[in-house]
Short mmCIF file of C-alpha atoms in Angstrom, two decimals:
data_model
loop_
_atom_site.label_atom_id
_atom_site.label_comp_id
_atom_site.label_asym_id
_atom_site.label_seq_id
_atom_site.Cartn_x
_atom_site.Cartn_y
_atom_site.Cartn_z
CA UNK A 1 -15.15 31.28 -6.89
CA UNK A 2 -12.28 29.14 -8.14
CA UNK A 3 -10.10 30.39 -10.96
CA UNK A 4 -10.35 28.38 -14.15
CA UNK A 5 -7.46 26.01 -14.68
CA UNK A 6 -4.74 27.12 -17.12
CA UNK A 7 -5.02 25.49 -20.53
CA UNK A 8 -3.24 22.16 -20.56
CA UNK A 9 0.25 22.42 -21.96
CA UNK A 10 2.73 19.60 -22.36
CA UNK A 11 6.26 20.19 -21.15
CA UNK A 12 8.73 20.73 -23.99
CA UNK A 13 10.63 17.52 -24.65
CA UNK A 14 13.96 19.33 -24.80
CA UNK A 15 13.34 20.74 -21.31
CA UNK A 16 12.92 17.37 -19.63
CA UNK A 17 16.63 16.41 -19.39
CA UNK A 18 17.32 19.83 -17.83
CA UNK A 19 14.53 19.36 -15.27
CA UNK A 20 15.87 15.94 -14.29
CA UNK A 21 19.45 17.23 -14.15
CA UNK A 22 18.43 20.14 -11.94
CA UNK A 23 16.68 17.81 -9.50
CA UNK A 24 19.77 15.59 -9.34
CA UNK A 25 21.95 18.65 -8.79
CA UNK A 26 19.74 19.86 -5.96
CA UNK A 27 20.10 16.50 -4.25
CA UNK A 28 23.88 16.66 -4.54
CA UNK A 29 23.89 19.89 -2.49
CA UNK A 30 22.91 17.66 0.48
CA UNK A 31 20.40 20.23 1.72
CA UNK A 32 17.60 17.66 1.54
CA UNK A 33 19.32 15.61 4.24
CA UNK A 34 18.54 18.33 6.74
CA UNK A 35 15.43 17.21 8.61
CA UNK A 36 14.26 20.76 9.27
CA UNK A 37 14.43 21.46 5.53
CA UNK A 38 12.20 18.45 4.90
CA UNK A 39 9.73 19.62 7.53
CA UNK A 40 9.59 23.05 5.94
CA UNK A 41 8.74 21.51 2.56
CA UNK A 42 5.98 19.40 4.12
CA UNK A 43 4.54 22.46 5.83
CA UNK A 44 4.65 24.38 2.56
CA UNK A 45 2.89 21.52 0.79
CA UNK A 46 0.18 21.49 3.46
CA UNK A 47 -0.54 25.21 3.05
CA UNK A 48 -0.33 25.00 -0.74
CA UNK A 49 -3.07 22.38 -0.68
CA UNK A 50 -5.15 24.55 1.62
CA UNK A 51 -4.66 27.66 -0.51
CA UNK A 52 -5.29 25.84 -3.80
CA UNK A 53 -8.28 23.94 -2.40
CA UNK A 54 -10.95 25.82 -4.46
CA UNK A 55 -8.97 25.32 -7.67
CA UNK A 56 -8.34 21.63 -6.99
CA UNK A 57 -11.98 20.93 -6.10
CA UNK A 58 -13.11 22.64 -9.29
CA UNK A 59 -10.48 20.77 -11.32
CA UNK A 60 -11.63 17.41 -9.95
CA UNK A 61 -15.19 18.36 -10.88
CA UNK A 62 -14.08 19.33 -14.38
CA UNK A 63 -11.91 16.27 -15.00
CA UNK A 64 -13.96 13.53 -13.31
CA UNK A 65 -17.29 15.03 -12.29
CA UNK A 66 -16.12 14.40 -8.73
CA UNK A 67 -18.31 15.88 -5.98
CA UNK A 68 -16.86 18.44 -3.58
CA UNK A 69 -17.33 15.91 -0.76
CA UNK A 70 -15.20 13.25 -2.43
CA UNK A 71 -12.72 15.84 -3.70
CA UNK A 72 -12.04 16.94 -0.16
CA UNK A 73 -12.33 13.60 1.66
CA UNK A 74 -10.36 11.41 -0.73
CA UNK A 75 -8.01 13.89 -2.37
CA UNK A 76 -7.12 17.32 -0.96
CA UNK A 77 -7.71 16.75 2.75
CA UNK A 78 -6.28 13.24 2.49
CA UNK A 79 -2.89 14.62 1.41
CA UNK A 80 -3.04 17.39 4.02
CA UNK A 81 -3.53 14.73 6.71
CA UNK A 82 -0.59 12.85 5.24
CA UNK A 83 1.60 15.93 5.66
CA UNK A 84 0.51 16.42 9.28
CA UNK A 85 1.01 12.77 10.20
CA UNK A 86 4.47 12.70 8.65
CA UNK A 87 5.46 15.91 10.44
CA UNK A 88 4.38 14.35 13.75
CA UNK A 89 6.53 11.26 13.27
CA UNK A 90 9.47 12.27 11.07
CA UNK A 91 11.90 12.87 13.94
CA UNK A 92 11.52 9.28 15.10
CA UNK A 93 11.70 7.87 11.55
CA UNK A 94 15.05 9.50 10.72
CA UNK A 95 16.85 8.40 13.88
CA UNK A 96 19.61 5.82 13.57
CA UNK A 97 18.43 2.40 14.66
CA UNK A 98 20.83 0.78 17.08
CA UNK A 99 21.30 -2.92 16.51
CA UNK A 100 21.67 -5.24 19.44
CA UNK A 101 20.36 -8.68 20.37
CA UNK A 102 19.15 -10.72 18.59
CA UNK A 103 20.51 -9.07 15.41
CA UNK A 104 24.04 -8.62 16.74
CA UNK A 105 25.63 -11.34 18.93
CA UNK A 106 26.92 -10.12 22.29
CA UNK A 107 30.48 -10.86 21.10
CA UNK A 108 30.18 -8.07 18.51
CA UNK A 109 28.25 -5.58 20.64
CA UNK A 110 31.33 -3.36 20.97
CA UNK A 111 31.19 -2.66 17.20
CA UNK A 112 28.31 -0.19 17.59
CA UNK A 113 26.18 -1.67 14.81
CA UNK A 114 23.39 0.64 13.64
CA UNK A 115 21.15 1.38 10.67
CA UNK A 116 21.30 4.86 9.21
CA UNK A 117 18.27 6.08 7.24
CA UNK A 118 19.41 7.86 4.08
CA UNK A 119 17.47 9.28 1.12
CA UNK A 120 17.67 7.29 -2.09
CA UNK A 121 18.26 10.35 -4.25
CA UNK A 122 16.19 11.81 -7.08
CA UNK A 123 12.93 10.00 -7.81
CA UNK A 124 10.28 9.99 -10.51
CA UNK A 125 6.62 9.76 -9.47
CA UNK A 126 4.05 8.94 -12.17
CA UNK A 127 0.41 9.37 -11.12
CA UNK A 128 -2.90 7.99 -12.47
CA UNK A 129 -6.14 9.69 -13.46
CA UNK A 130 -8.60 8.24 -10.95
CA UNK A 131 -7.24 10.06 -7.87
CA UNK A 132 -5.01 12.60 -9.60
CA UNK A 133 -4.19 14.59 -6.46
CA UNK A 134 -3.97 11.90 -3.78
CA UNK A 135 -2.09 9.25 -5.74
CA UNK A 136 0.48 11.74 -7.06
CA UNK A 137 1.12 13.84 -3.96
CA UNK A 138 1.01 11.15 -1.25
CA UNK A 139 4.12 9.47 -2.68
CA UNK A 140 5.65 12.96 -2.82
CA UNK A 141 5.04 13.31 0.94
CA UNK A 142 7.08 10.13 1.44
CA UNK A 143 9.83 11.35 -0.90
CA UNK A 144 10.11 14.71 0.88
CA UNK A 145 10.13 13.05 4.30
CA UNK A 146 12.90 10.67 3.23
CA UNK A 147 15.02 13.57 1.91
CA UNK A 148 14.70 12.94 -1.82
CA UNK A 149 14.20 15.37 -4.67
CA UNK A 150 11.44 14.48 -7.12
CA UNK A 151 9.96 15.04 -10.56
CA UNK A 152 6.22 14.41 -10.85
CA UNK A 153 4.31 13.28 -13.93
CA UNK A 154 0.51 13.73 -13.54
CA UNK A 155 -1.97 11.95 -15.78
CA UNK A 156 -2.76 13.82 -18.99
CA UNK A 157 -6.32 12.42 -18.75
CA UNK A 158 -7.04 14.88 -15.93
CA UNK A 159 -5.63 18.08 -17.49
CA UNK A 160 -7.08 20.62 -15.06
CA UNK A 161 -5.66 18.75 -12.08
CA UNK A 162 -2.32 18.38 -13.86
CA UNK A 163 -1.97 22.11 -14.51
CA UNK A 164 -2.94 23.16 -10.99
CA UNK A 165 -0.56 20.55 -9.56
CA UNK A 166 2.28 22.00 -11.60
CA UNK A 167 1.58 25.50 -10.31
CA UNK A 168 1.13 24.31 -6.73
CA UNK A 169 4.37 22.33 -6.63
CA UNK A 170 6.65 24.65 -8.56
CA UNK A 171 5.49 27.89 -6.95
CA UNK A 172 5.32 26.69 -3.34
CA UNK A 173 8.04 24.06 -2.90
CA UNK A 174 11.81 24.37 -3.23
CA UNK A 175 12.66 25.47 -6.75
CA UNK A 176 14.34 22.75 -8.77
CA UNK A 177 14.11 20.15 -6.04
CA UNK A 178 10.50 19.42 -6.97
CA UNK A 179 9.16 19.84 -10.51
CA UNK A 180 6.21 18.71 -12.61
CA UNK A 181 6.36 17.43 -16.18
CA UNK A 182 3.06 17.40 -18.05
CA UNK A 183 2.29 15.42 -21.17
CA UNK A 184 1.47 11.98 -22.52
CA UNK A 185 3.51 9.12 -23.98
CA UNK A 186 6.32 11.20 -25.57
CA UNK A 187 6.95 13.07 -22.34
CA UNK A 188 6.81 9.86 -20.28
CA UNK A 189 9.30 8.23 -22.66
CA UNK A 190 11.61 11.23 -22.28
CA UNK A 191 11.40 10.93 -18.50
CA UNK A 192 12.12 7.21 -18.65
CA UNK A 193 15.26 7.97 -20.68
CA UNK A 194 16.68 9.73 -17.63
CA UNK A 195 18.44 7.96 -14.75
CA UNK A 196 16.46 7.93 -11.51
CA UNK A 197 17.22 6.54 -8.08
CA UNK A 198 13.67 5.18 -7.85
CA UNK A 199 10.49 5.24 -9.93
CA UNK A 200 7.08 5.23 -8.30
CA UNK A 201 4.26 4.36 -10.74
CA UNK A 202 0.53 4.07 -10.15
CA UNK A 203 -1.60 2.88 -13.05
CA UNK A 204 -2.45 -0.10 -15.21
CA UNK A 205 -0.56 -3.39 -15.22
CA UNK A 206 0.08 -2.97 -18.96
CA UNK A 207 1.90 0.34 -18.54
CA UNK A 208 3.50 -0.86 -15.30
CA UNK A 209 5.12 -3.70 -17.20
CA UNK A 210 6.63 -1.23 -19.67
CA UNK A 211 7.90 0.96 -16.83
CA UNK A 212 9.48 -2.02 -15.08
CA UNK A 213 11.21 -3.24 -18.25
CA UNK A 214 12.62 0.18 -18.98
CA UNK A 215 13.76 0.68 -15.38
CA UNK A 216 15.47 -2.71 -15.38
CA UNK A 217 17.81 -1.55 -18.14
CA UNK A 218 19.43 0.90 -15.72
CA UNK A 219 18.91 -1.22 -12.58
CA UNK A 220 16.46 1.35 -11.24
CA UNK A 221 14.21 0.12 -8.40
CA UNK A 222 10.48 0.62 -8.89
CA UNK A 223 7.31 0.73 -6.85
CA UNK A 224 4.34 -0.39 -8.94
CA UNK A 225 0.83 0.29 -7.64
CA UNK A 226 -1.36 -1.52 -10.15
CA UNK A 227 -4.76 -3.20 -9.91
CA UNK A 228 -6.50 -6.48 -10.52
CA UNK A 229 -9.70 -8.41 -10.90
CA UNK A 230 -10.67 -8.26 -7.24
CA UNK A 231 -13.07 -10.88 -5.84
CA UNK A 232 -15.68 -10.58 -3.12
CA UNK A 233 -16.82 -13.75 -1.34
CA UNK A 234 -20.26 -14.10 0.23
CA UNK A 235 -20.78 -17.47 1.91
CA UNK A 236 -23.99 -19.10 3.10
CA UNK A 237 -22.97 -18.07 6.62
CA UNK A 238 -22.85 -14.36 5.83
CA UNK A 239 -24.13 -12.71 8.98
CA UNK A 240 -25.85 -9.71 7.39
CA UNK A 241 -26.58 -9.95 3.67
CA UNK A 242 -28.18 -6.50 3.50
CA UNK A 243 -25.05 -4.95 4.98
CA UNK A 244 -22.84 -6.85 2.54
CA UNK A 245 -24.89 -5.52 -0.38
CA UNK A 246 -24.75 -1.94 0.90
CA UNK A 247 -21.01 -2.00 1.58
CA UNK A 248 -20.11 -3.59 -1.75
CA UNK A 249 -22.30 -1.10 -3.60
CA UNK A 250 -20.41 1.68 -1.79
CA UNK A 251 -17.20 0.26 -3.21
CA UNK A 252 -18.57 0.60 -6.74
CA UNK A 253 -20.07 4.07 -6.38
CA UNK A 254 -17.17 6.05 -4.92
CA UNK A 255 -15.48 7.85 -7.82
CA UNK A 256 -17.89 5.98 -10.14
CA UNK A 257 -16.07 2.75 -9.37
CA UNK A 258 -12.80 4.07 -10.79
CA UNK A 259 -11.03 2.56 -7.80
CA UNK A 260 -8.33 -0.06 -8.20
CA UNK A 261 -9.43 -1.73 -4.95
CA UNK A 262 -13.15 -2.24 -5.62
CA UNK A 263 -14.63 -5.66 -6.41
CA UNK A 264 -14.72 -6.86 -10.00
CA UNK A 265 -17.03 -9.76 -9.24
CA UNK A 266 -18.94 -11.31 -6.33
CA UNK A 267 -18.78 -15.06 -5.71
CA UNK A 268 -21.90 -15.84 -3.72
CA UNK A 269 -23.67 -18.96 -2.47
CA UNK A 270 -26.36 -19.70 -5.06
CA UNK A 271 -29.17 -19.85 -2.47
CA UNK A 272 -28.46 -16.25 -1.43
CA UNK A 273 -28.47 -14.71 -4.91
CA UNK A 274 -32.14 -13.57 -5.17
CA UNK A 275 -32.08 -11.98 -1.71
CA UNK A 276 -28.71 -10.35 -2.35
CA UNK A 277 -29.99 -8.74 -5.55
CA UNK A 278 -33.02 -7.35 -3.73
CA UNK A 279 -30.78 -5.92 -1.02
CA UNK A 280 -28.59 -4.31 -3.71
CA UNK A 281 -31.67 -2.57 -5.10
CA UNK A 282 -32.64 -1.35 -1.62
CA UNK A 283 -29.13 0.02 -1.05
CA UNK A 284 -29.20 1.67 -4.48
CA UNK A 285 -32.48 3.40 -3.65
CA UNK A 286 -31.07 4.62 -0.33
CA UNK A 287 -27.98 6.08 -1.98
CA UNK A 288 -29.78 7.53 -5.02
CA UNK A 289 -33.37 8.38 -4.06
CA UNK A 290 -33.79 10.34 -7.32
CA UNK A 291 -31.73 7.97 -9.43
CA UNK A 292 -27.97 7.84 -9.89
CA UNK A 293 -27.91 10.18 -12.88
CA UNK A 294 -29.53 13.00 -10.91
CA UNK A 295 -27.24 12.50 -7.92
CA UNK A 296 -24.80 15.35 -7.22
CA UNK A 297 -22.47 12.82 -5.60
CA UNK A 298 -21.77 10.32 -8.39
CA UNK A 299 -18.67 10.97 -10.48
CA UNK A 300 -18.42 10.46 -14.22
CA UNK A 301 -16.11 8.31 -16.34
CA UNK A 302 -12.87 10.11 -17.13
CA UNK A 303 -13.19 10.13 -20.95
CA UNK A 304 -14.91 8.54 -23.94
CA UNK A 305 -12.24 5.87 -24.42
CA UNK A 306 -12.82 4.49 -20.95
CA UNK A 307 -16.58 4.95 -21.31
CA UNK A 308 -16.55 2.73 -24.40
CA UNK A 309 -14.21 0.21 -22.73
CA UNK A 310 -16.70 -0.25 -19.88
CA UNK A 311 -19.69 -0.19 -22.25
CA UNK A 312 -18.10 -2.97 -24.31
CA UNK A 313 -17.94 -5.19 -21.23
CA UNK A 314 -21.69 -4.73 -20.82
CA UNK A 315 -22.33 -5.21 -24.55
CA UNK A 316 -20.32 -8.43 -24.66
CA UNK A 317 -21.70 -10.06 -21.51
CA UNK A 318 -23.95 -13.08 -21.78
CA UNK A 319 -25.28 -12.34 -18.32
CA UNK A 320 -28.41 -10.58 -17.13
CA UNK A 321 -28.40 -7.02 -15.82
CA UNK A 322 -30.15 -7.18 -12.44
CA UNK A 323 -29.47 -3.61 -11.29
CA UNK A 324 -28.75 -0.43 -13.23
CA UNK A 325 -27.66 -0.55 -16.85
CA UNK A 326 -28.32 3.04 -17.98
CA UNK A 327 -25.58 4.79 -20.01
CA UNK A 328 -25.28 8.30 -21.45
CA UNK A 329 -22.18 9.00 -23.52
CA UNK A 330 -22.89 12.73 -23.71
CA UNK A 331 -22.40 12.95 -19.93
CA UNK A 332 -19.88 10.10 -19.66
CA UNK A 333 -22.43 8.61 -17.28
CA UNK A 334 -22.64 4.91 -16.44
CA UNK A 335 -25.15 3.84 -13.84
CA UNK A 336 -23.96 1.55 -11.03
CA UNK A 337 -24.68 -1.84 -12.60
CA UNK A 338 -24.73 -5.46 -11.43
CA UNK A 339 -24.77 -8.36 -13.91
CA UNK A 340 -25.72 -11.93 -13.01
CA UNK A 341 -23.43 -14.28 -14.97
CA UNK A 342 -23.01 -18.04 -15.25
CA UNK A 343 -19.61 -18.44 -16.92
CA UNK A 344 -16.10 -17.63 -15.77
CA UNK A 345 -15.35 -16.75 -19.40
CA UNK A 346 -17.89 -13.93 -19.43
CA UNK A 347 -16.49 -10.48 -20.22
CA UNK A 348 -17.65 -9.31 -16.80
CA UNK A 349 -15.41 -11.90 -15.14
CA UNK A 350 -12.37 -11.81 -17.39
CA UNK A 351 -11.81 -8.05 -17.70
CA UNK A 352 -11.08 -5.48 -15.02
CA UNK A 353 -14.01 -3.07 -15.05
CA UNK A 354 -12.41 -0.10 -13.26
CA UNK A 355 -15.85 1.47 -13.30
CA UNK A 356 -19.26 1.26 -11.61
CA UNK A 357 -20.10 -2.23 -12.91
CA UNK A 358 -19.55 -5.68 -11.40
CA UNK A 359 -20.72 -9.24 -11.87
CA UNK A 360 -22.48 -11.69 -9.57
CA UNK A 361 -21.46 -15.34 -9.96
CA UNK A 362 -23.42 -18.04 -8.03
CA UNK A 363 -21.37 -20.90 -6.55
CA UNK A 364 -22.28 -24.15 -4.86
CA UNK A 365 -19.43 -24.31 -2.35
CA UNK A 366 -16.58 -22.27 -0.93
CA UNK A 367 -14.20 -24.70 -2.64
CA UNK A 368 -15.69 -23.72 -5.99
CA UNK A 369 -15.45 -20.00 -5.16
CA UNK A 370 -11.78 -20.25 -4.23
CA UNK A 371 -10.94 -22.27 -7.34
CA UNK A 372 -12.63 -19.66 -9.56
CA UNK A 373 -10.96 -16.70 -7.86
CA UNK A 374 -7.50 -18.26 -8.12
CA UNK A 375 -8.15 -19.13 -11.76
CA UNK A 376 -9.24 -15.61 -12.74
CA UNK A 377 -6.46 -13.73 -10.91
CA UNK A 378 -4.36 -15.40 -8.23
CA UNK A 379 -2.77 -12.16 -6.94
CA UNK A 380 -5.42 -9.41 -7.06
CA UNK A 381 -4.89 -6.07 -5.36
CA UNK A 382 -7.80 -6.64 -2.96
CA UNK A 383 -10.28 -9.21 -1.77
CA UNK A 384 -13.38 -9.00 0.41
CA UNK A 385 -15.02 -11.72 2.41
CA UNK A 386 -18.39 -11.96 4.12
CA UNK A 387 -18.63 -15.24 6.03
CA UNK A 388 -18.09 -16.74 9.45
CA UNK A 389 -14.71 -16.60 11.15
CA UNK A 390 -13.54 -19.98 9.92
CA UNK A 391 -14.54 -19.23 6.32
CA UNK A 392 -12.94 -15.79 6.36
CA UNK A 393 -9.70 -17.26 7.70
CA UNK A 394 -9.74 -19.97 5.05
CA UNK A 395 -10.23 -17.45 2.26
CA UNK A 396 -7.37 -15.30 3.55
CA UNK A 397 -5.18 -18.41 3.83
CA UNK A 398 -5.94 -19.83 0.38
CA UNK A 399 -6.18 -16.62 -1.66
CA UNK A 400 -3.32 -14.16 -1.98
CA UNK A 401 -3.98 -10.44 -2.41
CA UNK A 402 -2.28 -7.11 -1.85
CA UNK A 403 -4.73 -6.30 0.94
CA UNK A 404 -8.05 -7.59 2.23
CA UNK A 405 -11.11 -6.46 4.13
CA UNK A 406 -13.46 -8.67 6.11
CA UNK A 407 -17.15 -7.72 6.18
CA UNK A 408 -16.76 -4.52 4.13
CA UNK A 409 -15.60 -2.97 0.88
CA UNK A 410 -12.03 -1.72 0.49
CA UNK A 411 -11.61 -0.38 4.02
CA UNK A 412 -8.06 -1.73 4.27
CA UNK A 413 -7.16 0.99 1.78
CA UNK A 414 -9.28 3.74 3.31
CA UNK A 415 -6.90 4.71 6.11
CA UNK A 416 -3.94 6.79 5.04
CA UNK A 417 -1.48 5.64 7.74
CA UNK A 418 -1.34 1.88 7.12
CA UNK A 419 0.77 0.22 4.40
CA UNK A 420 -0.91 -0.19 1.02
CA UNK A 421 0.37 -2.11 -1.99
CA UNK A 422 -0.09 -5.03 -4.32
CA UNK A 423 1.48 -8.44 -4.66
CA UNK A 424 2.61 -10.40 -7.69
CA UNK A 425 1.20 -8.79 -10.82
CA UNK A 426 -1.01 -6.37 -8.86
CA UNK A 427 2.01 -4.41 -7.70
CA UNK A 428 5.44 -4.28 -6.08
CA UNK A 429 6.19 -2.39 -2.90
CA UNK A 430 4.00 -0.45 -0.52
CA UNK A 431 3.51 3.07 0.80
CA UNK A 432 1.36 5.21 3.14
CA UNK A 433 2.23 5.99 6.73
CA UNK A 434 5.75 4.94 7.66
CA UNK A 435 5.85 2.76 4.54
CA UNK A 436 5.95 5.98 2.47
CA UNK A 437 9.11 7.08 4.29
CA UNK A 438 10.61 3.61 3.99
CA UNK A 439 9.83 3.41 0.27
CA UNK A 440 12.20 6.29 -0.54
CA UNK A 441 14.85 5.45 2.09
CA UNK A 442 18.06 3.46 1.96
CA UNK A 443 18.63 1.54 5.20
CA UNK A 444 22.39 1.60 5.53
CA UNK A 445 24.03 -0.75 8.05
CA UNK A 446 27.07 0.75 9.76
CA UNK A 447 29.60 -0.88 12.09
CA UNK A 448 32.24 0.99 14.09
CA UNK A 449 35.20 -1.02 15.32
CA UNK A 450 37.21 0.54 18.17
CA UNK A 451 41.01 0.48 17.89
CA UNK A 452 41.45 -1.21 21.26
CA UNK A 453 39.55 -4.29 20.01
CA UNK A 454 42.40 -5.43 17.76
CA UNK A 455 43.36 -8.39 19.95
CA UNK A 456 39.76 -9.55 20.09
CA UNK A 457 39.53 -9.76 16.30
CA UNK A 458 42.99 -11.27 15.74
CA UNK A 459 41.30 -14.47 14.51
CA UNK A 460 40.42 -12.88 11.15
CA UNK A 461 44.04 -12.22 10.11
CA UNK A 462 46.42 -14.55 8.25
CA UNK A 463 48.04 -16.81 9.14
CA UNK A 464 44.79 -18.37 10.29
CA UNK A 465 44.60 -20.03 13.71
CA UNK A 466 42.07 -22.87 13.91
CA UNK A 467 42.22 -22.95 17.71
CA UNK A 468 41.23 -19.31 17.85
CA UNK A 469 38.46 -20.00 15.34
CA UNK A 470 37.11 -22.84 17.47
CA UNK A 471 37.12 -20.59 20.52
CA UNK A 472 35.24 -17.87 18.59
CA UNK A 473 32.67 -20.40 17.41
CA UNK A 474 32.03 -21.53 20.97
CA UNK A 475 31.30 -17.92 21.88
CA UNK A 476 29.06 -17.07 18.92
CA UNK A 477 27.44 -20.27 17.67
CA UNK A 478 24.33 -21.79 19.18
CA UNK A 479 24.09 -25.58 19.33
CA UNK A 480 21.05 -27.02 17.54
CA UNK A 481 18.20 -28.46 19.59
CA UNK A 482 17.09 -30.68 16.70
CA UNK A 483 18.37 -33.80 14.96
CA UNK A 484 19.01 -34.43 11.24
CA UNK A 485 15.37 -35.36 10.64
CA UNK A 486 14.28 -31.95 11.92
CA UNK A 487 12.85 -33.32 15.15
CA UNK A 488 13.36 -31.20 18.25
CA UNK A 489 15.45 -32.98 20.87
CA UNK A 490 14.93 -32.05 24.50
CA UNK A 491 18.41 -31.98 25.91
CA UNK A 492 19.91 -31.52 29.37
CA UNK A 493 19.36 -27.75 29.33
CA UNK A 494 15.66 -28.18 28.64
CA UNK A 495 15.16 -30.50 31.61
CA UNK A 496 17.11 -28.18 33.93
CA UNK A 497 14.83 -25.30 32.94
CA UNK A 498 11.80 -27.55 33.28
CA UNK A 499 12.73 -28.64 36.79
CA UNK A 500 13.67 -25.19 38.06
CA UNK A 501 10.58 -23.73 36.43
CA UNK A 502 8.33 -26.45 37.87
CA UNK A 503 7.03 -27.11 34.37
CA UNK A 504 6.29 -23.47 33.58
CA UNK A 505 7.49 -21.95 30.33
CA UNK A 506 7.60 -18.34 31.49
CA UNK A 507 9.54 -16.75 34.34
CA UNK A 508 6.29 -15.38 35.75
CA UNK A 509 4.70 -18.83 35.76
CA UNK A 510 7.75 -20.33 37.44
CA UNK A 511 7.74 -17.60 40.10
CA UNK A 512 4.08 -18.18 40.93
CA UNK A 513 4.60 -21.94 41.18
CA UNK A 514 7.61 -21.53 43.47
CA UNK A 515 5.60 -19.05 45.55
CA UNK A 516 2.85 -21.63 46.02
CA UNK A 517 5.41 -24.31 46.92
CA UNK A 518 7.18 -22.09 49.44
CA UNK A 519 3.93 -20.95 51.08
CA UNK A 520 2.76 -24.54 51.28
CA UNK A 521 6.12 -25.57 52.72
CA UNK A 522 5.99 -22.75 55.29
CA UNK A 523 2.46 -23.65 56.37
CA UNK A 524 3.36 -27.33 56.61
CA UNK A 525 6.53 -26.81 58.67
CA UNK A 526 4.89 -24.25 61.00
CA UNK A 527 1.66 -26.08 61.67
CA UNK A 528 0.75 -26.26 65.32
#
């Protein structure tokens, strides 16, 4: 049986500058640049997660009503897999990258150009409440792998998870190099008063804007993982409407829809609406045979403030509830709910639900759907499309988003080794997989000029020699194959290649053509 979480306690404000200073001091020892040290920390984090698994599962149940299945799949085991994957690939990530053609012209190849991967320094990671373990510790995996020290700030809205995270990190990882600060706005403000080498924030766009403004004052780079009013498109050519309904409902039931990637609204061909609603009800019955409230799998809303925020969207809508609608404040329970609306100004269209509710908006054409989606939010975190190949490609081409999934819910964000991030006002930067390492790494270009090359680089010294410059340009500059209007001109070189290649563009094609010619020539000249 899991031990009860320690009572939530905010970190003393006067201690925060010391915590930040200690982390900076640990980085200056240069021990984090040792790759074996990084691997040891990742291994320790893996086993800490395994050993604290009962406490973390219980904490997720206490804070969010999250089932053990989701707690393991999307939180604890997710981060463990992140540790293992990073351990498997870290040696290749940290290697210097030699630069040759086409980055470095052959003339400069003797300069030994390369990119050295260096840690940025001491970083601040601020996590959200919806996935309080995964979205706080996965960036930490990237920071450790890159060789940074870090201070973590969990969400105060998930107090049990925050307290166990503090114990897990500070008791198992290198003392001082990795610390946890708990608290709310005062503690966050105190952290933001410190100088960091990077800030990684996951949360709302409103708070992200404040973080970015504050970071800009000290020229601190930031990664912002935010959210958005994500659209789903269902065209008249949707191949399997029942599957679309089931998969979109899945996106709104995991973690009670408290997922930044799930759909906020569905733009659907008007002729498909009645059938789609019936399929939603079938999928609902399959997922919750005894009703959603009795399900042991459905999470609860994190607190009363967010419960009332979501409830207000339902209270203010002019649409019709076509599935769900039950609420129970005493349990922070909101049933998975779909609302049929007829106005883009409806509360269900204009506000980000971040809960188990979404709207259905009938459209006449794909043109109309795209116009509406771009009007509501032109750079959402996610989009989903259920149509034929041409329609899906058009939607991806005409609608920008952080990520996208074709023929499913947010599967582009369900694999922990591919880059994930927003675009525009849904986020800056990306992480997961190698992108996590890259996010906390400085890519430092280095050149090494040998002493014996002095005569070769004489051209750079005063007094300048224009003849030497012209000679250098002939060696390094490529002549354009286009005129001033931008039109490609096929010059002498092109026709030489064409003739010798017998019209083939590739060396393989040219070889095969010459082979045919030579065989034909041999057979012709040796005929009896």
